[in-house]
Short mmCIF file of C-alpha atoms in Angstrom, two decimals:
data_model
loop_
_atom_site.label_atom_id
_atom_site.label_comp_id
_atom_site.label_asym_id
_atom_site.label_seq_id
_atom_site.Cartn_x
_atom_site.Cartn_y
_atom_site.Cartn_z
CA MET A 1 0.11 -0.03 0.34
CA SER A 2 1.18 3.70 -0.53
CA SER A 3 -0.25 6.99 0.15
CA VAL A 4 -1.08 9.74 -1.93
CA ASN A 5 1.53 11.83 -2.52
CA PRO A 6 0.94 15.50 -1.58
CA PRO A 7 2.28 18.43 -3.96
CA ALA A 8 5.78 19.08 -3.74
CA THR A 9 4.90 22.65 -1.69
CA GLY A 10 4.73 20.12 1.45
CA GLY A 11 7.30 19.07 3.80
CA GLY A 12 8.22 21.87 5.80
CA LYS A 13 8.59 25.33 4.12
CA LYS A 14 7.70 28.34 6.17
CA GLY A 15 4.88 29.60 4.18
CA VAL A 16 3.11 26.16 4.35
CA VAL A 17 3.94 25.65 7.80
CA LEU A 18 2.47 29.63 9.10
CA TRP A 19 -0.60 28.70 6.70
CA ALA A 20 -1.26 25.33 8.14
CA ILE A 21 -0.97 26.25 11.46
CA LEU A 22 -3.46 29.28 10.81
CA THR A 23 -6.11 27.28 9.10
CA THR A 24 -6.03 24.17 11.86
CA SER A 25 -6.12 26.47 14.43
CA VAL A 26 -8.78 28.63 13.59
CA ALA A 27 -11.02 25.83 12.79
CA SER A 28 -10.07 23.62 15.75
CA PHE A 29 -10.73 27.14 17.78
CA MET A 30 -14.35 26.92 16.13
CA ALA A 31 -15.18 23.86 16.84
CA GLY A 32 -13.56 23.72 20.15
CA LEU A 33 -15.51 27.00 21.02
CA ASP A 34 -18.97 25.39 20.48
CA ASN A 35 -18.52 22.83 23.27
CA LEU A 36 -19.58 25.45 26.05
CA VAL A 37 -20.32 28.81 23.89
CA ILE A 38 -23.77 27.79 24.87
CA ILE A 39 -23.29 27.58 28.26
CA THR A 40 -23.82 31.48 29.36
CA ALA A 41 -26.61 31.72 26.99
CA LEU A 42 -28.67 29.06 28.63
CA PRO A 43 -30.98 30.86 30.70
CA THR A 44 -32.09 33.19 27.90
CA ILE A 45 -32.46 30.21 25.93
CA LYS A 46 -34.58 28.66 27.98
CA ASP A 47 -36.88 31.89 28.38
CA LYS A 48 -37.00 32.32 24.80
CA LEU A 49 -37.67 28.85 23.77
CA GLY A 50 -38.85 26.81 26.82
CA GLY A 51 -37.55 23.33 28.08
CA SER A 52 -36.52 21.47 31.26
CA LEU A 53 -32.93 21.04 32.83
CA ALA A 54 -32.55 17.94 30.76
CA ASP A 55 -33.17 19.86 27.86
CA LEU A 56 -30.26 22.55 28.42
CA GLU A 57 -28.04 19.60 29.06
CA TRP A 58 -29.08 18.27 25.88
CA THR A 59 -27.87 21.33 24.13
CA VAL A 60 -24.55 20.97 25.41
CA ASN A 61 -24.41 16.91 25.15
CA ALA A 62 -26.07 16.71 21.64
CA TYR A 63 -22.77 18.74 20.29
CA THR A 64 -20.29 16.67 22.60
CA LEU A 65 -22.14 13.34 22.03
CA SER A 66 -21.99 13.46 18.47
CA PHE A 67 -18.62 14.81 18.38
CA ALA A 68 -17.03 12.46 20.26
CA VAL A 69 -19.07 9.26 18.69
CA LEU A 70 -18.03 10.12 15.13
CA MET A 71 -14.49 11.74 15.77
CA MET A 72 -12.91 8.53 15.19
CA PHE A 73 -15.04 8.01 12.18
CA GLY A 74 -14.42 11.18 10.93
CA ALA A 75 -10.32 10.41 11.08
CA ALA A 76 -10.80 7.17 8.93
CA LEU A 77 -13.05 9.08 6.32
CA GLY A 78 -10.32 11.08 5.95
CA ASP A 79 -7.60 8.64 5.48
CA ARG A 80 -10.32 6.60 3.10
CA PHE A 81 -11.01 9.91 0.72
CA GLY A 82 -8.59 12.37 1.43
CA ARG A 83 -7.61 14.44 4.41
CA ARG A 84 -8.02 17.93 3.37
CA LYS A 85 -11.39 17.15 1.62
CA VAL A 86 -13.18 15.33 4.35
CA PHE A 87 -11.74 18.41 6.52
CA VAL A 88 -13.03 20.86 3.94
CA LEU A 89 -16.48 18.83 4.22
CA GLY A 90 -16.36 19.05 7.79
CA LEU A 91 -16.04 23.02 8.04
CA LEU A 92 -19.02 22.80 5.52
CA LEU A 93 -20.95 21.03 7.54
CA PHE A 94 -20.56 22.87 10.48
CA THR A 95 -21.41 26.26 8.75
CA LEU A 96 -24.34 25.05 7.48
CA SER A 97 -25.64 23.63 11.03
CA SER A 98 -24.64 26.53 12.99
CA ALA A 99 -26.99 28.37 10.42
CA ALA A 100 -29.67 25.94 11.17
CA GLY A 101 -29.25 26.81 14.99
CA ALA A 102 -29.75 30.35 14.79
CA LEU A 103 -32.97 29.68 13.22
CA ALA A 104 -34.22 27.12 15.21
CA PRO A 105 -37.96 28.06 16.26
CA GLY A 106 -37.64 25.76 19.38
CA ILE A 107 -35.34 23.72 21.61
CA ASN A 108 -36.10 20.45 19.98
CA GLU A 109 -34.87 21.79 16.72
CA LEU A 110 -31.99 23.68 18.15
CA ILE A 111 -30.74 20.29 20.26
CA ALA A 112 -30.79 18.44 16.42
CA ALA A 113 -28.61 21.17 14.82
CA ARG A 114 -26.45 21.08 18.09
CA ALA A 115 -25.92 17.12 16.63
CA VAL A 116 -25.24 17.96 13.45
CA GLN A 117 -22.38 20.81 14.82
CA GLY A 118 -21.16 18.12 16.60
CA ALA A 119 -21.00 15.81 13.49
CA GLY A 120 -18.92 18.39 11.49
CA ALA A 121 -16.83 19.09 14.19
CA ALA A 122 -15.83 15.38 14.28
CA LEU A 123 -14.62 15.70 11.16
CA ILE A 124 -12.78 19.24 11.65
CA MET A 125 -10.77 18.26 14.84
CA PRO A 126 -8.85 14.81 14.12
CA LEU A 127 -7.85 16.04 10.84
CA SER A 128 -6.63 19.15 11.93
CA VAL A 129 -4.00 17.10 13.79
CA THR A 130 -2.87 15.10 11.07
CA LEU A 131 -2.81 17.82 8.50
CA LEU A 132 -0.79 19.88 10.34
CA THR A 133 1.80 17.19 11.79
CA ALA A 134 1.86 16.56 8.02
CA ALA A 135 3.07 20.27 7.32
CA VAL A 136 5.39 20.80 10.11
CA PRO A 137 9.31 19.28 10.24
CA ALA A 138 9.33 16.71 13.24
CA GLU A 139 11.91 19.08 15.22
CA LYS A 140 9.28 21.93 15.32
CA ARG A 141 6.37 19.60 15.86
CA GLY A 142 6.14 20.12 19.54
CA THR A 143 6.11 24.30 19.07
CA ALA A 144 3.67 23.62 16.19
CA LEU A 145 1.14 21.72 18.36
CA GLY A 146 1.58 23.24 21.58
CA ILE A 147 0.03 26.19 19.72
CA TRP A 148 -2.46 24.23 18.01
CA GLY A 149 -3.09 22.84 21.80
CA ALA A 150 -3.24 26.53 23.22
CA VAL A 151 -5.49 27.63 20.81
CA ASN A 152 -7.82 24.36 21.38
CA GLY A 153 -7.57 24.80 25.37
CA LEU A 154 -8.37 28.58 24.91
CA SER A 155 -11.45 27.76 22.73
CA ILE A 156 -12.92 25.55 25.44
CA ALA A 157 -12.40 27.92 28.02
CA ALA A 158 -13.55 31.04 26.26
CA GLY A 159 -16.50 29.52 25.43
CA PRO A 160 -18.48 31.04 28.34
CA LEU A 161 -16.93 34.36 27.98
CA VAL A 162 -17.90 34.92 23.87
CA GLY A 163 -21.19 33.59 24.57
CA GLY A 164 -21.77 35.96 27.52
CA ALA A 165 -20.82 38.70 25.46
CA ILE A 166 -22.71 38.02 22.16
CA VAL A 167 -25.74 37.46 24.45
CA GLU A 168 -25.35 40.69 25.93
CA HIS A 169 -24.80 42.70 22.99
CA LEU A 170 -26.70 41.04 20.07
CA SER A 171 -28.87 37.91 20.96
CA TRP A 172 -28.21 33.74 21.68
CA GLN A 173 -28.91 33.47 17.98
CA TRP A 174 -25.55 35.01 17.31
CA ILE A 175 -23.48 32.68 19.16
CA PHE A 176 -24.52 30.48 15.82
CA TRP A 177 -24.38 33.43 13.03
CA LEU A 178 -20.48 34.12 14.37
CA ASN A 179 -19.58 30.56 12.54
CA VAL A 180 -21.15 31.27 9.25
CA PRO A 181 -18.52 33.76 7.92
CA ILE A 182 -15.71 32.03 9.41
CA GLY A 183 -16.78 29.03 8.14
CA LEU A 184 -17.32 30.08 4.33
CA ALA A 185 -14.09 31.70 4.41
CA LEU A 186 -11.93 29.29 6.02
CA ALA A 187 -12.97 26.18 3.72
CA PRO A 188 -11.79 27.76 0.42
CA VAL A 189 -8.35 28.83 2.01
CA SER A 190 -8.20 25.34 3.46
CA TRP A 191 -8.41 23.75 0.00
CA ARG A 192 -5.67 26.26 -1.36
CA LYS A 193 -3.31 26.31 1.59
CA LEU A 194 -3.33 22.43 2.78
CA THR A 195 -1.81 19.48 1.36
CA GLU A 196 -3.93 16.34 0.40
CA SER A 197 -3.06 12.59 1.86
CA ARG A 198 -4.91 9.74 2.45
CA ILE A 199 -3.78 6.31 3.10
CA ALA A 200 -4.40 3.77 0.50
CA GLY A 201 -6.74 0.57 1.36
CA ALA A 202 -8.20 2.25 4.44
CA ARG A 203 -11.63 0.92 5.30
CA LEU A 204 -14.46 2.21 6.99
CA ASP A 205 -16.24 0.59 10.08
CA ALA A 206 -19.87 1.18 9.93
CA VAL A 207 -20.66 -1.35 12.50
CA GLY A 208 -18.32 -0.14 15.20
CA THR A 209 -19.70 3.61 14.60
CA VAL A 210 -23.02 2.27 14.88
CA LEU A 211 -22.61 0.11 18.27
CA ALA A 212 -20.22 2.88 19.91
CA SER A 213 -22.92 5.50 18.91
CA VAL A 214 -26.19 3.67 20.35
CA GLY A 215 -23.85 2.22 23.22
CA LEU A 216 -22.55 6.08 24.46
CA PHE A 217 -26.41 7.71 23.98
CA GLY A 218 -27.87 5.11 25.94
CA ILE A 219 -25.31 5.65 28.97
CA VAL A 220 -25.80 9.76 28.76
CA LEU A 221 -29.55 9.30 28.32
CA GLY A 222 -29.72 7.31 31.67
CA LEU A 223 -27.09 9.58 33.61
CA ILE A 224 -29.59 13.00 32.16
CA LYS A 225 -33.23 10.96 32.95
CA GLY A 226 -31.67 9.29 36.29
CA HIS A 227 -32.36 12.38 38.77
CA GLY A 228 -35.66 13.44 37.25
CA ASP A 229 -37.06 9.65 36.76
CA GLY A 230 -35.19 7.92 39.33
CA TRP A 231 -32.11 5.41 39.55
CA THR A 232 -33.89 2.15 39.51
CA SER A 233 -36.83 3.14 37.30
CA ALA A 234 -37.00 0.47 34.49
CA GLY A 235 -35.95 3.37 31.95
CA VAL A 236 -33.35 4.52 33.67
CA LEU A 237 -31.74 0.93 34.32
CA GLY A 238 -32.57 -0.54 30.83
CA SER A 239 -30.72 2.91 29.41
CA LEU A 240 -27.77 2.46 31.22
CA ILE A 241 -27.31 -1.58 31.30
CA GLY A 242 -28.40 -1.26 27.64
CA GLY A 243 -25.84 0.98 26.84
CA ALA A 244 -23.15 -0.84 28.68
CA VAL A 245 -23.87 -3.29 27.11
CA VAL A 246 -23.37 -1.95 23.50
CA MET A 247 -20.39 -0.70 24.64
CA VAL A 248 -18.82 -4.13 25.72
CA LEU A 249 -20.10 -5.23 21.97
CA PHE A 250 -18.00 -2.38 20.38
CA VAL A 251 -14.92 -3.47 22.29
CA VAL A 252 -15.57 -7.34 21.34
CA TRP A 253 -16.63 -6.02 16.95
CA GLU A 254 -13.21 -3.90 17.32
CA THR A 255 -11.24 -6.85 18.61
CA LYS A 256 -12.86 -9.12 16.00
CA THR A 257 -13.44 -6.72 12.84
CA GLU A 258 -10.46 -6.69 10.05
CA HIS A 259 -10.70 -2.75 9.85
CA PRO A 260 -11.62 -1.51 13.47
CA MET A 261 -12.50 2.08 14.12
CA VAL A 262 -10.42 2.34 17.19
CA PRO A 263 -7.94 -0.38 17.12
CA MET A 264 -7.82 -1.83 20.48
CA GLY A 265 -4.10 -3.07 20.36
CA MET A 266 -3.27 0.83 20.80
CA PHE A 267 -4.25 0.11 24.08
CA LYS A 268 -1.48 -1.93 24.84
CA ILE A 269 1.06 1.38 24.50
CA LYS A 270 0.88 2.10 28.29
CA ALA A 271 1.20 5.62 27.28
CA PHE A 272 -1.35 6.18 25.19
CA THR A 273 -3.79 4.47 27.63
CA ALA A 274 -2.74 7.06 30.51
CA ILE A 275 -3.51 9.68 27.99
CA ASN A 276 -6.86 9.00 27.06
CA LEU A 277 -7.68 7.70 30.45
CA SER A 278 -6.42 11.41 31.85
CA GLY A 279 -8.34 13.43 29.22
CA THR A 280 -11.85 11.26 30.06
CA LEU A 281 -11.41 12.14 33.62
CA MET A 282 -10.30 15.50 33.37
CA SER A 283 -13.12 16.26 30.80
CA VAL A 284 -16.01 14.58 33.28
CA GLY A 285 -14.74 16.92 35.92
CA MET A 286 -14.09 20.14 34.30
CA PHE A 287 -17.11 20.28 32.09
CA GLY A 288 -19.33 19.24 34.55
CA ALA A 289 -17.98 21.95 36.85
CA ILE A 290 -18.01 24.79 33.94
CA PHE A 291 -21.63 23.58 33.53
CA LEU A 292 -22.85 24.48 36.73
CA MET A 293 -20.59 27.31 37.60
CA THR A 294 -21.78 29.46 35.06
CA GLN A 295 -25.64 29.43 36.42
CA PHE A 296 -24.42 29.86 39.76
CA LEU A 297 -22.63 33.12 38.60
CA GLN A 298 -26.13 34.07 36.59
CA ASN A 299 -28.59 32.64 38.64
CA ILE A 300 -27.53 32.98 42.10
CA GLN A 301 -25.02 35.87 42.30
CA GLY A 302 -27.15 37.79 39.95
CA TYR A 303 -24.36 38.61 37.36
CA SER A 304 -25.38 39.09 33.45
CA ALA A 305 -24.10 37.01 30.99
CA MET A 306 -21.70 39.22 30.09
CA GLU A 307 -20.72 39.97 33.85
CA ALA A 308 -20.53 36.45 34.17
CA GLY A 309 -18.13 36.32 31.40
CA VAL A 310 -15.79 39.07 32.22
CA ARG A 311 -15.41 37.39 35.69
CA LEU A 312 -14.67 34.09 34.31
CA LEU A 313 -11.35 35.98 32.49
CA ALA A 314 -9.24 35.12 35.26
CA TRP A 315 -9.78 31.83 34.19
CA THR A 316 -10.03 32.02 30.26
CA ALA A 317 -7.26 34.59 29.79
CA MET A 318 -4.27 32.01 31.50
CA PRO A 319 -3.85 29.69 28.53
CA MET A 320 -3.18 32.34 26.16
CA VAL A 321 -0.11 33.44 28.77
CA VAL A 322 0.68 29.77 30.04
CA ALA A 323 0.20 27.58 26.93
CA PRO A 324 3.10 28.73 24.76
CA LEU A 325 5.04 27.86 27.77
CA GLY A 326 4.00 24.76 28.55
CA GLY A 327 4.87 23.58 24.82
CA MET A 328 8.22 25.32 24.83
CA VAL A 329 9.01 23.35 28.13
CA SER A 330 7.65 19.95 27.04
CA ASP A 331 9.96 20.05 23.99
CA LYS A 332 12.65 20.56 26.53
CA ILE A 333 11.55 17.89 29.58
CA GLY A 334 9.33 15.85 27.95
CA GLY A 335 4.94 16.28 27.61
CA LYS A 336 4.34 14.22 30.81
CA PRO A 337 5.74 16.40 33.63
CA VAL A 338 3.87 19.35 32.33
CA VAL A 339 0.55 17.67 31.93
CA THR A 340 0.62 16.26 35.14
CA LEU A 341 1.54 19.45 36.84
CA GLY A 342 -1.45 21.09 34.83
CA LEU A 343 -3.74 18.22 36.25
CA ALA A 344 -2.76 18.86 39.41
CA MET A 345 -3.45 22.59 39.29
CA MET A 346 -7.07 21.47 38.08
CA THR A 347 -7.57 19.66 41.21
CA ALA A 348 -6.46 22.29 43.41
CA GLY A 349 -8.50 24.58 41.81
CA MET A 350 -11.79 22.92 41.82
CA VAL A 351 -11.18 21.56 45.70
CA TRP A 352 -10.71 25.56 46.30
CA TRP A 353 -13.91 25.72 44.54
CA ALA A 354 -15.65 23.14 46.91
CA VAL A 355 -14.60 24.33 50.00
CA ILE A 356 -15.50 28.18 49.80
CA LEU A 357 -18.20 28.01 47.86
CA GLU A 358 -21.64 30.07 49.59
CA PRO A 359 -24.50 31.44 48.04
CA ASP A 360 -22.60 34.88 48.86
CA THR A 361 -19.08 33.94 48.28
CA SER A 362 -17.29 37.00 46.89
CA TYR A 363 -15.47 37.07 43.62
CA VAL A 364 -11.98 37.72 45.26
CA ALA A 365 -12.63 34.48 47.43
CA GLN A 366 -12.78 32.82 44.06
CA LEU A 367 -10.14 34.54 41.60
CA PRO A 368 -7.77 32.15 43.10
CA SER A 369 -9.19 28.86 41.85
CA LEU A 370 -10.11 30.32 38.82
CA MET A 371 -6.66 31.53 38.22
CA ILE A 372 -5.22 28.35 38.80
CA CYS A 373 -7.67 26.32 36.98
CA GLY A 374 -7.10 28.15 33.70
CA ALA A 375 -3.37 28.07 34.10
CA GLY A 376 -3.91 23.91 34.69
CA MET A 377 -5.78 23.44 31.56
CA ALA A 378 -3.06 25.39 29.72
CA LEU A 379 -0.76 23.09 30.85
CA PHE A 380 -2.49 20.17 30.42
CA TYR A 381 -3.93 21.07 26.50
CA ALA A 382 -0.33 22.33 25.25
CA PRO A 383 1.34 18.83 25.10
CA LEU A 384 -1.49 16.60 25.02
CA MET A 385 -1.31 16.16 21.26
CA ASN A 386 2.52 15.76 20.65
CA LEU A 387 2.10 13.12 23.98
CA THR A 388 -0.76 11.29 21.70
CA MET A 389 1.49 11.62 18.45
CA GLY A 390 4.28 10.52 20.26
CA SER A 391 3.33 7.17 22.10
CA VAL A 392 2.35 5.52 18.81
CA ALA A 393 3.48 4.33 15.24
CA GLU A 394 3.52 6.97 12.49
CA HIS A 395 0.92 5.43 10.26
CA GLU A 396 -1.31 5.30 13.50
CA GLN A 397 -1.30 8.67 14.72
CA GLY A 398 -4.51 9.78 12.80
CA ILE A 399 -6.67 7.14 14.31
CA ALA A 400 -4.77 8.48 17.39
CA SER A 401 -5.56 11.90 17.31
CA GLY A 402 -9.06 11.14 16.76
CA VAL A 403 -9.10 8.60 19.71
CA THR A 404 -7.92 10.95 22.24
CA ALA A 405 -10.05 13.86 20.98
CA ALA A 406 -12.86 11.69 21.05
CA THR A 407 -12.29 10.53 24.46
CA ARG A 408 -12.27 13.75 25.65
CA GLU A 409 -15.77 14.58 24.16
CA VAL A 410 -16.83 11.27 25.89
CA GLY A 411 -16.09 12.74 29.19
CA ALA A 412 -17.28 15.87 28.49
CA ALA A 413 -21.02 14.60 27.76
CA LEU A 414 -20.62 12.13 30.92
CA GLY A 415 -19.57 14.77 33.43
CA VAL A 416 -22.28 17.17 32.63
CA ALA A 417 -24.92 14.64 32.80
CA LEU A 418 -22.99 13.00 35.90
CA LEU A 419 -22.19 16.37 37.54
CA ALA A 420 -26.15 17.99 36.96
CA SER A 421 -27.20 14.69 38.12
CA ILE A 422 -25.28 14.85 41.78
CA PHE A 423 -26.45 18.59 41.50
CA SER A 424 -30.03 17.36 41.44
CA ALA A 425 -29.84 14.77 43.90
CA ASN A 426 -28.58 17.24 46.74
CA GLY A 427 -29.89 20.71 45.56
CA GLY A 428 -31.55 22.17 43.17
CA TYR A 429 -32.99 25.65 41.92
CA ALA A 430 -36.29 26.30 44.72
CA SER A 431 -33.50 29.16 46.24
CA PRO A 432 -29.55 30.30 46.47
CA GLN A 433 -28.83 27.62 49.63
CA ASN A 434 -30.33 25.05 47.64
CA PHE A 435 -28.62 25.62 44.59
CA VAL A 436 -25.35 25.71 46.31
CA ASP A 437 -26.22 22.32 48.63
CA GLY A 438 -26.17 20.70 45.30
CA LEU A 439 -23.26 22.45 43.65
CA VAL A 440 -20.64 21.24 46.35
CA PRO A 441 -21.17 17.36 46.27
CA ALA A 442 -21.03 18.02 42.52
CA MET A 443 -17.37 20.06 42.52
CA TRP A 444 -16.54 17.53 44.73
CA VAL A 445 -16.85 14.76 42.63
CA GLY A 446 -15.38 16.73 39.75
CA ALA A 447 -12.66 17.40 41.61
CA ALA A 448 -12.22 13.53 42.58
CA ALA A 449 -11.82 12.74 38.83
CA VAL A 450 -9.44 15.27 37.96
CA ALA A 451 -7.25 14.04 41.11
CA ALA A 452 -8.19 10.17 39.12
CA ALA A 453 -6.86 11.76 35.97
CA THR A 454 -3.47 13.36 37.74
CA LEU A 455 -2.99 9.75 39.06
CA SER A 456 -3.01 8.21 35.82
CA MET A 457 -0.61 10.11 34.35
CA LEU A 458 1.77 10.10 37.31
CA ILE A 459 2.05 6.30 37.04
CA ALA A 460 2.12 6.36 33.22
CA PRO A 461 5.28 5.29 31.60
CA GLY A 462 8.29 8.06 31.54
CA ARG A 463 10.01 10.10 28.65
CA ARG A 464 12.30 6.75 28.62
CA LYS A 465 9.52 4.56 28.89
CA GLY A 466 7.13 5.18 26.19
CA ILE A 467 5.72 8.56 26.21
CA HIS A 468 8.26 10.93 23.71
CA ALA A 469 7.90 13.77 21.70
CA VAL A 470 7.27 12.87 17.84
CA ALA A 471 10.48 13.97 17.10
CA ALA A 472 11.77 11.21 17.85
CA SER A 473 10.36 9.47 15.15
CA ALA A 474 13.03 8.57 12.20
CA PRO A 475 13.87 12.44 10.66
CA ALA A 476 12.96 11.21 6.68
CA ALA A 477 10.19 9.37 7.97
CA ALA A 478 8.81 12.90 10.23
CA ALA A 479 9.79 15.07 7.44
CA ALA A 480 7.19 13.83 5.06
CA PRO A 481 4.30 16.30 4.59
CA ALA A 482 2.03 12.89 4.88
CA ALA A 483 1.91 9.89 7.38
CA PRO A 484 1.96 7.14 4.44
CA ALA A 485 0.76 3.51 5.20
CA PRO A 486 3.63 1.33 5.27
CA VAL A 487 4.67 -0.47 2.00
CA ALA A 488 2.58 -4.55 1.47
CA ASP A 489 6.15 -5.91 2.32
CA GLN A 490 7.66 -3.50 4.75
CA PRO A 491 6.50 -3.64 8.31
CA ALA A 492 5.43 -0.70 10.16
CA PRO A 493 7.66 1.04 12.58
CA ALA A 494 6.36 0.06 16.18
CA PRO A 495 6.21 2.58 18.79
CA VAL A 496 7.71 2.05 22.26
CA ARG A 497 5.17 -0.08 24.09
#
């Protein structure tokens, strides 16, 4: 087998590298931003379109769930039909569904548009990593992927601020309209400036995609409905158990099929498994906490959407300062200590919240936790993809980036559902104190999830035992503009396991 060779303009030339960083970073920023950009608009959307707490959860989870489930499929589509082609298709799908979200007449139509948006993001995110990796020389990939990771982390953190500013000064629909001109401009630029590549002989795993979709949907649906219908009700138990059974079938299928969506053998690599477990647990804690904290600032402390977003700047601005430094340091000492420190800082910030939160807790008292969590998130995201790419063989990097991004989105969907369930089981919206009664135990659970992510990275193999920069790949292979499939009679290089 051999890959389609890109034009001769690739291979690390300065102009190609700069365009690759710009286009992939802007696209991933747009996809990442829409994870949480809707958060500060939820009270307004509830007033305008109606809906219950579960409906509001689905406006977030419809996006993160389709994003997560289809990401590996998106990576496989790129390998099969051309990464640039599928990347641009994802941009157009994301743009059109954003317009549909802006035009949604009711909460159900908005949830449907968000699900399609997530599908577009699932094509954008993993391919942005492989396209960027292909364009950047091996010795500079840590810095380039650090920039990409910083932008990605910033996009998630900036979501509440951007959403709050738009709701305050325009209307909630402009949260979605904003994507339209950016997407329409970025698609032709990406088509012209990025080089095409694909893996000959790549196959799609439609059965695996369906099984993963049904299984994850069942688990998330059970978590969302549990606090309302009762955890022992037939519907909730059936959803949770059924979803778990289907996920087991998914794993069995992936180990048997010739062309799996998620090669289970990759999880035999201890470094790769630790990275993905940490990413999932981090997202469970942080996304669930963000979902509740933005409502705390608005509904309990009385801030407008814009005021809440401004007060979150202490958190959202930190990645701009810390993430580039984290990327450079990871090139020197390896990504593991940087990621581990970031997770430990996020744990500390969430514990701070859990200890101090009361209905009248001042913003000054909350400020240290915001800054610590922001800096920790920056350190986590900056070297993460470089760690992922360095833990697997070069021909596995496309699907590996998809798996890593997907596990974080799965964590996000589970985190919003889980922490909202804990919140509802212990409190509610009846009074400010009732809200805090639910928020504090949810925050402790979120902190425990991020602490477990920290432990996972601590016990992972170190730089000399498997987590290594991509620059460790052979120079000739690393400098190639694409990650080709191996020739039929030549085995693929194996990663350190």
